[in-house]
Amino acid sequence: MAHSTSTSPTAPAGQELTWRDGDMPYSTAFDDHFYCQTDGRLECGHVFLAGNGLPARWVRPGTFRIGELGFGTGLNACETWRQWKATRPDGAHLHFVSFELYPMRAEELSRALTRWPEIDAEREALVAHWPEHPAGEVDIALDERTRLTVLCGDALESLGTCRLAFDAWYLDGFAPSRNAAMWSPELMRAVFDHTVPGGSFATYAAAGFVRRNLIAAGYALERRKGFAGKREMLCGVRPQSTAQIEEA
């Protein structure tokens, strides 16, 4: 049975939300939508799962660990969990760890995710175990082989004390033009340092400074076709060796 814990009594100050087109949340702090207006769930599959070679890469024994910058509505976590349940091999485990400065309340998560009946079961489970005042480390056993951890607070600070290394990263902060700190050289380096050799990242972002920061961090970079008419997205791998990799 799923259970959850939240380790800190003090929640970060929240952000103001408005709602557009019924149930689409919009951040007034960052002046941006939380997900692609075309279809955020399909974008998750195209950018974050396919961009990291998933589900194929997690079809192996042991624990596969995904890191995410920007938990937002929990859409990526729910869609990943849905696909994980459909493809996971016996004995495998998934640990999904997300870094979120302004965690939403349960009712906000639920409202935002009702757009996709495909993830109703995952939405209901997440909302049922989401703490009333999410803060510190929120830890939820979604099922016997799936664990969700949301670290509430500044991502760079949280990564500074994190001892985990990740097989794949979802870089899903607000647009670089609206939230440059989420794509800074320091944070991209911290993400790289918390990636296993041969591990990967994917992001919808393709801004020049984001690309340069990821290359400077040490990733071997690849540009791919973006989602829903977007020209490009980025993905990349931490090399097995420590040799510097230049962009092709």
Coordinates of N, CA and C in Angstrom, one line a residue, residues 16 18 61 76 78 81 92 98 108 114 116 127 129 136 144 156 161 175 182 191 194 213 222-223 225 236 239 245:
E16 N 1.6 32.1 -7.1 CA 0.3 32.3 -7.4 C 0.0 31.7 -8.8
T18 N -2.9 31.0 -11.9 CA -4.2 31.3 -12.6 C -4.5 30.1 -13.5
P61 N 17.3 -5.5 -14.4 CA 17.2 -5.7 -12.9 C 17.7 -4.5 -12.2
N76 N 4.8 14.6 -15.4 CA 5.8 13.7 -15.9 C 6.0 12.5 -15.0
C78 N 3.5 11.0 -13.2 CA 2.4 10.2 -13.4 C 2.5 9.4 -14.8
W81 N 5.2 6.8 -14.4 CA 4.8 5.7 -13.6 C 3.8 4.8 -14.4
A92 N 12.5 -5.3 -10.8 CA 13.1 -4.0 -11.1 C 12.3 -3.0 -10.2
S98 N 12.3 14.4 -7.8 CA 12.0 15.6 -8.4 C 12.4 16.8 -7.5
E108 N -4.7 21.3 -6.4 CA -4.2 21.9 -7.6 C -3.6 20.9 -8.5
T114 N -6.5 16.4 -14.4 CA -7.8 15.8 -14.9 C -7.9 15.9 -16.4
W116 N -6.2 14.5 -18.5 CA -5.8 13.3 -19.1 C -6.4 12.0 -18.4
V127 N -2.5 12.1 -5.6 CA -3.2 13.1 -4.8 C -3.6 12.6 -3.4
H129 N -2.0 10.6 -1.5 CA -0.9 10.5 -0.6 C 0.0 11.8 -0.5
G136 N 10.2 20.2 2.6 CA 11.3 19.4 2.9 C 11.4 18.2 1.9
E144 N 4.7 -1.1 -4.7 CA 5.7 -1.9 -4.0 C 7.1 -1.8 -4.8
L156 N 19.5 23.8 -6.6 CA 20.9 23.8 -6.5 C 21.3 23.5 -5.1
T161 N 23.3 18.7 -1.3 CA 23.3 17.7 -0.2 C 22.8 16.3 -0.6
A175 N 10.4 28.0 -19.0 CA 11.3 28.4 -20.1 C 12.5 29.1 -19.7
M182 N 17.2 28.2 -13.4 CA 17.0 26.8 -13.5 C 17.8 26.1 -14.6
V191 N 23.8 18.9 -12.0 CA 23.0 17.8 -12.6 C 24.0 16.7 -13.2
H194 N 25.6 14.5 -10.7 CA 24.7 13.6 -10.2 C 24.1 12.7 -11.3
N213 N 25.8 25.6 -21.6 CA 26.0 25.2 -20.2 C 26.0 23.7 -20.1
E222 N 23.1 16.1 -28.1 CA 22.5 15.7 -29.4 C 21.2 16.6 -29.5
R223 N 21.0 17.2 -30.7 CA 19.8 17.9 -31.0 C 18.8 17.0 -31.7
K225 N 14.5 16.6 -33.1 CA 13.3 17.3 -33.5 C 12.4 17.5 -32.2
G236 N 21.3 14.2 -24.2 CA 22.7 14.0 -24.1 C 23.0 12.9 -23.1
P239 N 29.5 10.9 -20.7 CA 30.4 9.9 -21.2 C 30.9 8.9 -20.1
I245 N 34.0 16.4 -23.9 CA 33.3 16.1 -25.2 C 32.9 17.5 -25.8

